PDB file of C-alpha atoms and ligand atoms in Angstrom:
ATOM      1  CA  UNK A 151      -7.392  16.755 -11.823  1.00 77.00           C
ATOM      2  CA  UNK A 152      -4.268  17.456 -13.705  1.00 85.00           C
ATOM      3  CA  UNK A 153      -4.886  17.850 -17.443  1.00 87.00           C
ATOM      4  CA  UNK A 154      -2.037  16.258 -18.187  1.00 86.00           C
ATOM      5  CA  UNK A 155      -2.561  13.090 -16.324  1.00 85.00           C
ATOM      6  CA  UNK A 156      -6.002  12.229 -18.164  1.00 89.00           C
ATOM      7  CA  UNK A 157      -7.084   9.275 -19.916  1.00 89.00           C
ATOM      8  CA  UNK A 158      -7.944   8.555 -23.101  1.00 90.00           C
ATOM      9  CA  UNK A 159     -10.527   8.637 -24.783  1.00 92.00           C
ATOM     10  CA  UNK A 160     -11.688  11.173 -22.756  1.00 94.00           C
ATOM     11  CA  UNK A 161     -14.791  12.095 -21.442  1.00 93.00           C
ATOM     12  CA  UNK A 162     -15.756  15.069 -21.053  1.00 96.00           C
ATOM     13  CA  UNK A 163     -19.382  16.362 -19.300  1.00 97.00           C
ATOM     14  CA  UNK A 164     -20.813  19.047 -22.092  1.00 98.00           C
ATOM     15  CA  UNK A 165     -22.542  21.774 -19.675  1.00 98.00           C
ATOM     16  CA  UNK A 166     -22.352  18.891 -16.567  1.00 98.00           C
ATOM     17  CA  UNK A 167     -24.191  15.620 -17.488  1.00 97.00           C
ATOM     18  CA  UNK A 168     -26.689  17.636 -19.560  1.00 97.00           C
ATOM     19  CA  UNK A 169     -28.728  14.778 -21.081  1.00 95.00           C
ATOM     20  CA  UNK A 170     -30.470  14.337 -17.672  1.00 96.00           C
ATOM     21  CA  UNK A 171     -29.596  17.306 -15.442  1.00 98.00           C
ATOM     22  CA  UNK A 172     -30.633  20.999 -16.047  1.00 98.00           C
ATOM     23  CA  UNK A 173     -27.183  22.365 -17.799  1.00 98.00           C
ATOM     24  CA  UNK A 174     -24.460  24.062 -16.856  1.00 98.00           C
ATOM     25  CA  UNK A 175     -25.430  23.699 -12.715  1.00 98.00           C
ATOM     26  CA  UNK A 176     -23.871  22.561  -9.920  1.00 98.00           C
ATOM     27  CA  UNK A 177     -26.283  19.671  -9.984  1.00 98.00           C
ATOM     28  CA  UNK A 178     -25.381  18.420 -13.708  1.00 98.00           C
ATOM     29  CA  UNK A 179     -21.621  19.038 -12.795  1.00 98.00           C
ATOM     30  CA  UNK A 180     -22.070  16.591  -9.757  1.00 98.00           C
ATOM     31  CA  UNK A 181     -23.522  14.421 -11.515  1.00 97.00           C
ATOM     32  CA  UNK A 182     -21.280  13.972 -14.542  1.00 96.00           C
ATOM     33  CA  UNK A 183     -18.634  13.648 -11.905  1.00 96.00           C
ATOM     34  CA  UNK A 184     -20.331  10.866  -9.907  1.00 95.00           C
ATOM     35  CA  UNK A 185     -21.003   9.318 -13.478  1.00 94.00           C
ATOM     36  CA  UNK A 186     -17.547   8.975 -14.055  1.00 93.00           C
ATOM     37  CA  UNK A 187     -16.308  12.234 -16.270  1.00 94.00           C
ATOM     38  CA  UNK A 188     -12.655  13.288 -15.949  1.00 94.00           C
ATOM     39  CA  UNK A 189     -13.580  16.325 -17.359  1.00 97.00           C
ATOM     40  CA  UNK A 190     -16.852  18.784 -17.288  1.00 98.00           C
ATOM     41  CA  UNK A 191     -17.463  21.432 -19.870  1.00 98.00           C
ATOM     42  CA  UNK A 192     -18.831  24.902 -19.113  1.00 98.00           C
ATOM     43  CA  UNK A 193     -19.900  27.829 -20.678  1.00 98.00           C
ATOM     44  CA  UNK A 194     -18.945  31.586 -18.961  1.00 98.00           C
ATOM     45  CA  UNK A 195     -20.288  34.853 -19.539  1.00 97.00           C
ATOM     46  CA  UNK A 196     -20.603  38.523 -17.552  1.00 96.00           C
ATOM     47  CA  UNK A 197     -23.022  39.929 -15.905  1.00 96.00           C
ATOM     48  CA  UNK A 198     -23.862  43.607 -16.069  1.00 95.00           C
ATOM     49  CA  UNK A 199     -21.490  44.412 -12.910  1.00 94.00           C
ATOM     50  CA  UNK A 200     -19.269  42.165 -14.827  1.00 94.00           C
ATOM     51  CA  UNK A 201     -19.167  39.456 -12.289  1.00 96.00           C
ATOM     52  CA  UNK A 202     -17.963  35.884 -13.967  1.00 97.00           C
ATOM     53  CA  UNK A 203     -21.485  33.384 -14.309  1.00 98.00           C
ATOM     54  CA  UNK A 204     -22.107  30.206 -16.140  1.00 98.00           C
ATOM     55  CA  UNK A 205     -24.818  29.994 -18.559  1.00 98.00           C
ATOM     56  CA  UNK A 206     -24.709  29.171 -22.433  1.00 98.00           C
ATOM     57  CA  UNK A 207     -27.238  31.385 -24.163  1.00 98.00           C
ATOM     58  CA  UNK A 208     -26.650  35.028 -24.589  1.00 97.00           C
ATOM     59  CA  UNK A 209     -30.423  35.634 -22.578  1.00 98.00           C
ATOM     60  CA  UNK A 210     -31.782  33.859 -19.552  1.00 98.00           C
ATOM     61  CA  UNK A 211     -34.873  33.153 -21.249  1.00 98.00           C
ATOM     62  CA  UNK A 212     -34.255  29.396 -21.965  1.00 98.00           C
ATOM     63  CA  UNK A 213     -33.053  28.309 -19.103  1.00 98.00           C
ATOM     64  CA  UNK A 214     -34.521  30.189 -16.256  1.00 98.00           C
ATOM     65  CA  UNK A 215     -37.355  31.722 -15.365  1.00 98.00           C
ATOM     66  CA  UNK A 216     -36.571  35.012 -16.281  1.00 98.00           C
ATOM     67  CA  UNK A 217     -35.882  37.199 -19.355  1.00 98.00           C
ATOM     68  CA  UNK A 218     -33.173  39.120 -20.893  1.00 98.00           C
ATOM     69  CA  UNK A 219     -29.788  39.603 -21.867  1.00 97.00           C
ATOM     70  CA  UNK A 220     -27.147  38.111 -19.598  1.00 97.00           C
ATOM     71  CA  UNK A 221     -24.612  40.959 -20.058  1.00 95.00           C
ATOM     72  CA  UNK A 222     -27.549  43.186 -18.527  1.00 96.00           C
ATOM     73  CA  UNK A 223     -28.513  41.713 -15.263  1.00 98.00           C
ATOM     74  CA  UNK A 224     -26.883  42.053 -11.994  1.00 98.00           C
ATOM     75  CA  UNK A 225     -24.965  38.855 -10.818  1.00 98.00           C
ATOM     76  CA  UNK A 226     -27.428  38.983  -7.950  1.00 98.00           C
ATOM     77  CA  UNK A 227     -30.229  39.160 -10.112  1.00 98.00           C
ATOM     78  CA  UNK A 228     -28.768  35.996 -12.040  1.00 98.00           C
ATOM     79  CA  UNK A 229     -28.109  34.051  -8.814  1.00 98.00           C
ATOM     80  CA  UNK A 230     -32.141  34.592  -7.894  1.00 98.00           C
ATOM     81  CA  UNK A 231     -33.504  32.794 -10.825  1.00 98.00           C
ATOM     82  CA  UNK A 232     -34.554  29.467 -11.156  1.00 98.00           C
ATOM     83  CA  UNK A 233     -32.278  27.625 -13.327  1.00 98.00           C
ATOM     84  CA  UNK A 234     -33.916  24.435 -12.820  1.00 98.00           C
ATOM     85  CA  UNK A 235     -37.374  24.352 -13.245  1.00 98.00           C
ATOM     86  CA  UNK A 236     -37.639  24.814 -16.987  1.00 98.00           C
ATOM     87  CA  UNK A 237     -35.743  21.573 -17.678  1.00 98.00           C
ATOM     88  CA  UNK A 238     -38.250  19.705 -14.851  1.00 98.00           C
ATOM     89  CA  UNK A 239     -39.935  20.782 -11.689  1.00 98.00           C
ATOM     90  CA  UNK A 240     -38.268  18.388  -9.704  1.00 98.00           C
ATOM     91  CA  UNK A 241     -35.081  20.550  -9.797  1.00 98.00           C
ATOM     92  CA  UNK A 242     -37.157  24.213  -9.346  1.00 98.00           C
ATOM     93  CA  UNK A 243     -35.188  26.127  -6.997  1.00 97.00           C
ATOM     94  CA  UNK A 244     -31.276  24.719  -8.824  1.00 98.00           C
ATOM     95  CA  UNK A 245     -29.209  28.464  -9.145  1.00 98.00           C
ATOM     96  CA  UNK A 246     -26.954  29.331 -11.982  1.00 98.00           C
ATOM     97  CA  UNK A 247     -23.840  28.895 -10.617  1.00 98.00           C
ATOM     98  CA  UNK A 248     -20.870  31.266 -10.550  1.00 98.00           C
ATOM     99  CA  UNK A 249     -17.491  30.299 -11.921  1.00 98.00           C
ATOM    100  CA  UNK A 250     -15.856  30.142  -8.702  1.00 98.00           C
ATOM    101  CA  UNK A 251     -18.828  27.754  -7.309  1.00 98.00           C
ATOM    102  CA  UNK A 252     -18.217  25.037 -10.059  1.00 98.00           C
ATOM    103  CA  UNK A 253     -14.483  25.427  -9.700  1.00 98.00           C
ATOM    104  CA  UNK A 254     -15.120  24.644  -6.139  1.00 98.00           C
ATOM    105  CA  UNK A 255     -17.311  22.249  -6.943  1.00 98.00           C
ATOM    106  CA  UNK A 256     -14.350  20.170  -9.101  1.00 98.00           C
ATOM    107  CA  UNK A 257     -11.580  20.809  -7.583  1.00 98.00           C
ATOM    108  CA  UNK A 258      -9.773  17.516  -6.872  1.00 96.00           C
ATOM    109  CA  UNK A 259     -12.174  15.868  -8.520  1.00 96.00           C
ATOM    110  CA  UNK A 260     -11.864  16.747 -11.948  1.00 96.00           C
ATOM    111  CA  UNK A 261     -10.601  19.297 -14.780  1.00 97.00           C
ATOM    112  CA  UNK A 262     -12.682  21.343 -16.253  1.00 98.00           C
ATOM    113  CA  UNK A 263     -13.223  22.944 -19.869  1.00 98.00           C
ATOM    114  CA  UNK A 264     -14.008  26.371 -19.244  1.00 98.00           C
ATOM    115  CA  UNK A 265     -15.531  27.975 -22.530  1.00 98.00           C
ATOM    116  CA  UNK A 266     -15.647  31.291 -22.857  1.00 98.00           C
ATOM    117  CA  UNK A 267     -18.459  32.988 -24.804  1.00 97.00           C
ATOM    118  CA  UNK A 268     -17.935  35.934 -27.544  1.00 92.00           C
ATOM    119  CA  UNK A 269     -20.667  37.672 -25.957  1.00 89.00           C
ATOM    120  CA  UNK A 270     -18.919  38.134 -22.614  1.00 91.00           C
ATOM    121  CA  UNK A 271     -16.094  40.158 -25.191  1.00 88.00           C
ATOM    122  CA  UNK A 272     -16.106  43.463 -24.376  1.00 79.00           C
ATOM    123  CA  UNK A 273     -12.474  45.114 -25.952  1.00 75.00           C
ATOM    124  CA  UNK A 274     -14.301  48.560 -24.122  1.00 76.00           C
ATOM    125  CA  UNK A 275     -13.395  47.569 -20.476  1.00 75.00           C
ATOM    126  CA  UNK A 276     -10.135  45.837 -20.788  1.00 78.00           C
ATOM    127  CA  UNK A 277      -9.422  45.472 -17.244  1.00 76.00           C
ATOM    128  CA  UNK A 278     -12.630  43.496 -16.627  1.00 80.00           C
ATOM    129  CA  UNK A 279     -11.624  41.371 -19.485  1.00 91.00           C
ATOM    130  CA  UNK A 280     -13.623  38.356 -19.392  1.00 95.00           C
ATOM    131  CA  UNK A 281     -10.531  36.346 -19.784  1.00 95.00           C
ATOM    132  CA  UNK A 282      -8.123  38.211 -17.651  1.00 95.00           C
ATOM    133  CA  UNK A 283     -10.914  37.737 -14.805  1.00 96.00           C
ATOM    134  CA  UNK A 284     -11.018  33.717 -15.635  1.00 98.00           C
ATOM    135  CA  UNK A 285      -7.378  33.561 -15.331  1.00 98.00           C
ATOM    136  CA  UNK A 286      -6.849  35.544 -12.061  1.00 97.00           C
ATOM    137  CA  UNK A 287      -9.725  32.974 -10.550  1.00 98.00           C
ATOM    138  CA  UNK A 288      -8.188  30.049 -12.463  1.00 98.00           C
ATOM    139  CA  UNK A 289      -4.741  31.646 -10.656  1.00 98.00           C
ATOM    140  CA  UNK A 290      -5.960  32.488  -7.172  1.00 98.00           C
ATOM    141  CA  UNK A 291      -7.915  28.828  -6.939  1.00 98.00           C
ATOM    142  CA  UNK A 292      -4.777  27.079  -7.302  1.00 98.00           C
ATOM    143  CA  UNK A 293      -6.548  25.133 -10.378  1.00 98.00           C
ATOM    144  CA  UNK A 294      -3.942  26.460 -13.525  1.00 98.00           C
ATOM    145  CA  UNK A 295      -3.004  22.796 -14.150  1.00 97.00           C
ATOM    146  CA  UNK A 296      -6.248  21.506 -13.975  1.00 97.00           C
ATOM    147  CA  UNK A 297      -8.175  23.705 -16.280  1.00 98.00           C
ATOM    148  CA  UNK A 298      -8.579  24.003 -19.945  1.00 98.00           C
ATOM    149  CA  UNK A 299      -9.986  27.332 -21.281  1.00 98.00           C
ATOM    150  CA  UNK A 300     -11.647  27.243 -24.664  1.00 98.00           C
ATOM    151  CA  UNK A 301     -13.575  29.795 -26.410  1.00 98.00           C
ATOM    152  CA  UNK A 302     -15.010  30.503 -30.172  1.00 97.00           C
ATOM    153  CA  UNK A 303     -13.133  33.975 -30.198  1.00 94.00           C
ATOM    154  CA  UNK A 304     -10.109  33.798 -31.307  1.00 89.00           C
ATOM    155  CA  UNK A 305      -9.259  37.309 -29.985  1.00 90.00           C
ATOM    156  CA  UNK A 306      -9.848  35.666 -26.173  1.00 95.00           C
ATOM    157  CA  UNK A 307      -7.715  32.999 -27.199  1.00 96.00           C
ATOM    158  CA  UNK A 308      -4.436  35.153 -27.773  1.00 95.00           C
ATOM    159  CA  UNK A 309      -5.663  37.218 -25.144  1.00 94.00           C
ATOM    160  CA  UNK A 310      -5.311  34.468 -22.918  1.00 96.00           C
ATOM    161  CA  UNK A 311      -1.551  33.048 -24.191  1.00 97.00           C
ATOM    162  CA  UNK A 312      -0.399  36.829 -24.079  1.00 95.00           C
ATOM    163  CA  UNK A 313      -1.120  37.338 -20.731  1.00 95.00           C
ATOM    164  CA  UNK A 314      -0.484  33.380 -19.798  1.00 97.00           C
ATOM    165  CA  UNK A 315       2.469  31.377 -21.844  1.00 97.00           C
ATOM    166  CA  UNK A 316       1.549  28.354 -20.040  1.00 97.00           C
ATOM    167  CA  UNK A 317      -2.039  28.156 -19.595  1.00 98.00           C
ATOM    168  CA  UNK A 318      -3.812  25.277 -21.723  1.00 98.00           C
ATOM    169  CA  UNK A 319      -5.752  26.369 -24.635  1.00 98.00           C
ATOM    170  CA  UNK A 320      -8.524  24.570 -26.513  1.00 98.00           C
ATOM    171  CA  UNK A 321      -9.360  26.040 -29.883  1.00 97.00           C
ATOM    172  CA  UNK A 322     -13.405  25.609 -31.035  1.00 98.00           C
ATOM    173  CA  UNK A 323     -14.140  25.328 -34.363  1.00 96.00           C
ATOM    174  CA  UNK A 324     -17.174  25.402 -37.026  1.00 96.00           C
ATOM    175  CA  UNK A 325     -15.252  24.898 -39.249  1.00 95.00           C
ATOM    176  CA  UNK A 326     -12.780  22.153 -40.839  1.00 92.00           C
ATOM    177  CA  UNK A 327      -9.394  22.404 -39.804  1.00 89.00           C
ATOM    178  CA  UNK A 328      -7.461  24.058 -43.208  1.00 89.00           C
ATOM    179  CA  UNK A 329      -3.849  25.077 -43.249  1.00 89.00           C
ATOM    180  CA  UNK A 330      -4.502  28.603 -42.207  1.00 91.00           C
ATOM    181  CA  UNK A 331      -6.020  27.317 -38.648  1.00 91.00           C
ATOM    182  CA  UNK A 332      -3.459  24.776 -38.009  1.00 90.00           C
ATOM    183  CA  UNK A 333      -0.777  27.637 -38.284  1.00 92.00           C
ATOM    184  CA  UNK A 334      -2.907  29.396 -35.820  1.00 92.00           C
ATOM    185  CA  UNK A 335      -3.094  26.707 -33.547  1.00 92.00           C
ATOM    186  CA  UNK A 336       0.499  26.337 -33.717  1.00 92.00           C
ATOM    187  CA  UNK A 337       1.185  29.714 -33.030  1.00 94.00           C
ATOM    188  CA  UNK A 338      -1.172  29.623 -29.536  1.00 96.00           C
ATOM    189  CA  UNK A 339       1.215  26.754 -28.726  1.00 95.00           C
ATOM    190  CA  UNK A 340      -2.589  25.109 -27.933  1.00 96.00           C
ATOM    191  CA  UNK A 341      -3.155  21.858 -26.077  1.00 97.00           C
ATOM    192  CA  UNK A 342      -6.502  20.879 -28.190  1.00 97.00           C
ATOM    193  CA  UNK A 343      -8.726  21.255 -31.041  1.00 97.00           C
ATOM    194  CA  UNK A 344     -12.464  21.245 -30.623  1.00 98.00           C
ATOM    195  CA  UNK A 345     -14.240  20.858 -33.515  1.00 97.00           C
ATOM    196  CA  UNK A 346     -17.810  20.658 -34.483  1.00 97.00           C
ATOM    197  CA  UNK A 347     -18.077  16.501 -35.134  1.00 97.00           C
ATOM    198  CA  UNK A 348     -19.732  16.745 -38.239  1.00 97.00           C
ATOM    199  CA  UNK A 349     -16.763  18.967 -39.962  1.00 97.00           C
ATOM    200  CA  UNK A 350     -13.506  16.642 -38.374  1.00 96.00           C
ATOM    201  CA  UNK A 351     -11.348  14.284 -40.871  1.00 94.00           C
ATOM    202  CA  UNK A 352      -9.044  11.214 -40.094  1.00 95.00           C
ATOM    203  CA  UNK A 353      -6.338  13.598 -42.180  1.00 93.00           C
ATOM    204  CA  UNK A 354      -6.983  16.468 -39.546  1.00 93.00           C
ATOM    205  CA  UNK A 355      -6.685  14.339 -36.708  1.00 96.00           C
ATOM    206  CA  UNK A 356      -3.204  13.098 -37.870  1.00 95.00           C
ATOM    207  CA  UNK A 357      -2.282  16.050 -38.764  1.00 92.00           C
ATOM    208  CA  UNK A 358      -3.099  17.318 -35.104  1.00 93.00           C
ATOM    209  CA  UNK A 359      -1.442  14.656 -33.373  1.00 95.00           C
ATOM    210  CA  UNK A 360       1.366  15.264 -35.717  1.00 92.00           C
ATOM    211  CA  UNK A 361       1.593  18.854 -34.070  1.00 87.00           C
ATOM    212  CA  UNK A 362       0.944  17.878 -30.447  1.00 89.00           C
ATOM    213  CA  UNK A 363      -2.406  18.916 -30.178  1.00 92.00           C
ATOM    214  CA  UNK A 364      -5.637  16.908 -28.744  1.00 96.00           C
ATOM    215  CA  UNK A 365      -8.460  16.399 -30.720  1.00 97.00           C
ATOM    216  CA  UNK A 366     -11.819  16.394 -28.904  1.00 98.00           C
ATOM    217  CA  UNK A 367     -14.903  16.325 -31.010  1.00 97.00           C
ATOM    218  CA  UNK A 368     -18.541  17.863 -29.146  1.00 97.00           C
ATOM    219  CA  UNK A 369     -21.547  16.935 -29.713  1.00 96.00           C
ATOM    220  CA  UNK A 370     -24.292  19.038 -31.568  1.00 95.00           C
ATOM    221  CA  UNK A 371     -27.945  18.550 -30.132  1.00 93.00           C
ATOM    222  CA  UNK A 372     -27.052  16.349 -28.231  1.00 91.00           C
ATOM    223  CA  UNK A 373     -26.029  14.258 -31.166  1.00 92.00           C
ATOM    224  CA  UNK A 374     -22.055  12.658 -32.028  1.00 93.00           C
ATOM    225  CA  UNK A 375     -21.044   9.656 -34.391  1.00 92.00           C
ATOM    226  CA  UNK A 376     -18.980   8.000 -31.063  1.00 92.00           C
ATOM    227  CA  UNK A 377     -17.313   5.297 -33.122  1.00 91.00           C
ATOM    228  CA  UNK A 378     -16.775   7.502 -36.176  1.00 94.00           C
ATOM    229  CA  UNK A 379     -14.570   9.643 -33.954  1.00 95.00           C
ATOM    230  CA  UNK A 380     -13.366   6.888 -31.996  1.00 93.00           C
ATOM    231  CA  UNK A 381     -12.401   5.511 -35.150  1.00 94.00           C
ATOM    232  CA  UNK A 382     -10.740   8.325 -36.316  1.00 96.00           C
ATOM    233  CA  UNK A 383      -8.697   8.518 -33.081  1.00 96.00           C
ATOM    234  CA  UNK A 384      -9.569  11.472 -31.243  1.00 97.00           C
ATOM    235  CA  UNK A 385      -8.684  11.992 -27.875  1.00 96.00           C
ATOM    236  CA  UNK A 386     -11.939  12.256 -26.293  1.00 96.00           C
ATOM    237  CA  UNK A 387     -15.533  14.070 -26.800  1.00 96.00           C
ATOM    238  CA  UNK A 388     -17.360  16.685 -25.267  1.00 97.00           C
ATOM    239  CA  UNK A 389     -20.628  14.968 -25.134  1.00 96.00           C
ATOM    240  CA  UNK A 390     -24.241  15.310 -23.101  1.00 95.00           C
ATOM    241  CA  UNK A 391     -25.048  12.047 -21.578  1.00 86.00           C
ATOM    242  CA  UNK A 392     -24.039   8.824 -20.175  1.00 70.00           C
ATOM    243  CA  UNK A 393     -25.327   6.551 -23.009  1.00 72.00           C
ATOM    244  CA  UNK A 394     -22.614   8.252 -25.224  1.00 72.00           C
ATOM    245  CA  UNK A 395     -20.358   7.868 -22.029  1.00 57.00           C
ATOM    246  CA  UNK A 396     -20.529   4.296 -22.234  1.00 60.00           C
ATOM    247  CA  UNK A 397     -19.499   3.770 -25.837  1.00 58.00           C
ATOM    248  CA  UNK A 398     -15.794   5.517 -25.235  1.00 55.00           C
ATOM    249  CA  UNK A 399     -15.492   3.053 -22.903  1.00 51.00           C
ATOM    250  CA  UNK A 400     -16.767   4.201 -19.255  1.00 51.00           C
TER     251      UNK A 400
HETATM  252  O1  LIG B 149     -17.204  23.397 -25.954  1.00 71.23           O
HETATM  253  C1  LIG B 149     -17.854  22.599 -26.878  1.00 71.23           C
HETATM  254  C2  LIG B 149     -19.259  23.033 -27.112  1.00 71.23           C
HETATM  255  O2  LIG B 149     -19.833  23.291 -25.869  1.00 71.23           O
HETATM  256  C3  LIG B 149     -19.355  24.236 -27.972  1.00 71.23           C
HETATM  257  O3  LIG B 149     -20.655  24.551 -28.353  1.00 71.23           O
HETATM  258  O4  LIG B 149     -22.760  25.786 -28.214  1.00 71.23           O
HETATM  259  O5  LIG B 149     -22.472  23.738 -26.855  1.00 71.23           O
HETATM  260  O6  LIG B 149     -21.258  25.816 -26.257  1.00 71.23           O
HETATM  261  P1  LIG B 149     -21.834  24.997 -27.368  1.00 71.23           P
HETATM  262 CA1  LIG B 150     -19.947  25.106 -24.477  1.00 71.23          CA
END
C-alpha cells in the first residue's frame, strides 16, 4: 500500500498485532492485517553471515527458545528456533521471519514501518550495511513507495537519504522534539516523527505539521494515551493491539 495514499489517523501494527500474537512473525503481521492495519511495524537486525532477520531484542533469549546474541548466529540457525512458543504453546513451531518473508507477506496489502536497530550498525563492513541491504530488498521487491524505514540511529538515517533522496524516512525519538532535532529532521527531508508518547507536545505536533512531517506516537509496554494524541492531532500510532485499534477509529 502506497504510503502516500493512507488514512488518517493511522494505524499502525507495532511488531504485527503484538497484544495477542507472538511479535514480530508472520503470524502477528497477518493478523494485524486481517484486523484492519494499514500499516505493520517491524524491527530488523543481522545475523552473523549478515543476512537481514526480524526480531526486536539484541539476543534471542526472550523470544525464542534459544540463547544469544543475534549478530552471532547464523540466519539458519535463527530460522530453526521457535519463535512462538514462549509467548503460548499454541503457536510452538511460528519461525522468525526474514525481511523479505514479511515484505512478501504485505505486499499489496499494506505498508510497512521497517525499523532498523543500532545493533545491526556495523560502520566495519560497509558494504553489508544494514541499511544499504534494506534498501536494495526494499528496491528489488518493487515495494520503495510502500515502505517507511525508521530507525533510532541517526547515522542509518542519513545513511539511508545519502544513498536514497527519495526514500521515506521516519525519525524515532526518546526524546522531545527541541529546535536542534527539528533542523535535523528538516535536513533528512523526513516523512515522519516517531516519538516516545509520553515525551510529544500539541506545540511539537504543530510545529511538525508546519514542516510537512507526520507525527506518529508508539506505544511503550504496550501502553499509549489514544485520545491524548488523538487530541493533539497526530497522524496515527504505532500501537500493540486491537483495543487501542478501535479508539482511532477502526
Ligand atoms: O517503531 C516504534 C517502536 O517500535 C520503537 O520502539 O523498542 O518497540 O522497537 P521499540
Ligand atoms: Ca520497533
Amino acid at each position: 500500500m502506497n504510503i502516500d495514499d493512507l488514512p488518517t489517523p493511522l494505524y499502525i501494527a507495532h511488531r504485527g498485532l503484538s497484544a495477542r500474537f507472538p511479535e514480530n512473525t508472520l503470524t502477528a503481521f497477518n493478523a494485524a492485517m486481517d484486523a484492519g492495519a494499514q500499516m505493520i511495524e517491524l524491527d530488523v537486525c543481522l545475523s552473523s553471515d549478515r543476512q537481514l532477520i526480524v526480531i526486536h531484542d539484541d539476543t534471542v533469549d526472550r523470544t525464542t527458545d534459544g540463547s544469544g546474541a543475534v549478530k552471532a548466529l547464523t540466519l539458519k540457525q535463527l530460522c530453526r528456533l521457535d519463535a512462538g512458543g514462549w509467548f503460548d504453546p499454541r503457536f510452538e513451531g511460528e519461525r522468525l521471519p526474514t525481511l523479505e518473508q514479511a515484505l512478501d507477506a504485505a505486499k499489496g496489502r499494506v505498508s510497512v514501518n521497517i525499523e532498523i536497530k543500532p545493533e545491526a550498525v556495523d560502520p566495519r563492513d560497509a558494504g553489508h550495511a544494514v541499511e544499504r541491504q534494506v534498501l536494495t530488498l526494499v528496491h528489488d521487491k518493487g515495494m520503495t513507495d510502500d515502505v517507511l524505514v525508521s530507525s533510532f540511529d541517526w547515522r542509518v538515517l542519513a545513511n539511508l537519504r545519502r544513498l536514497d533522496p527519495t526514500i521515506a524516512i521516519g525519525l524515532l525519538s526518546e526524546v522531545p522534539a527541541d529546535d536542534r532535532l527539528l533542523a535535523w529532521h528538516r535536513g533528512l527531508n523526513a516523512y515522519s516523527w516517531h516519538p516516545d508518547y509520553r515525551v510529544l507536545t500539541r506545540s511539537q505536533v504543530d510545529t511538525l505539521h508546519d514542516a510537512g512531517a507526520r507525527v506518529f506516537p508508539y506505544a511503550v509496554g504496550g501502553r499509549i494515551d489514544t485520545r491524548g494524541m488523538l487530541a493533539m492531532g497526530v497522524d496515527g500510532m504505532i500501537v500493540d493491539g486491537p483495543q487501542q485499534m478501535k479508539t482511532v477509529g477502526h
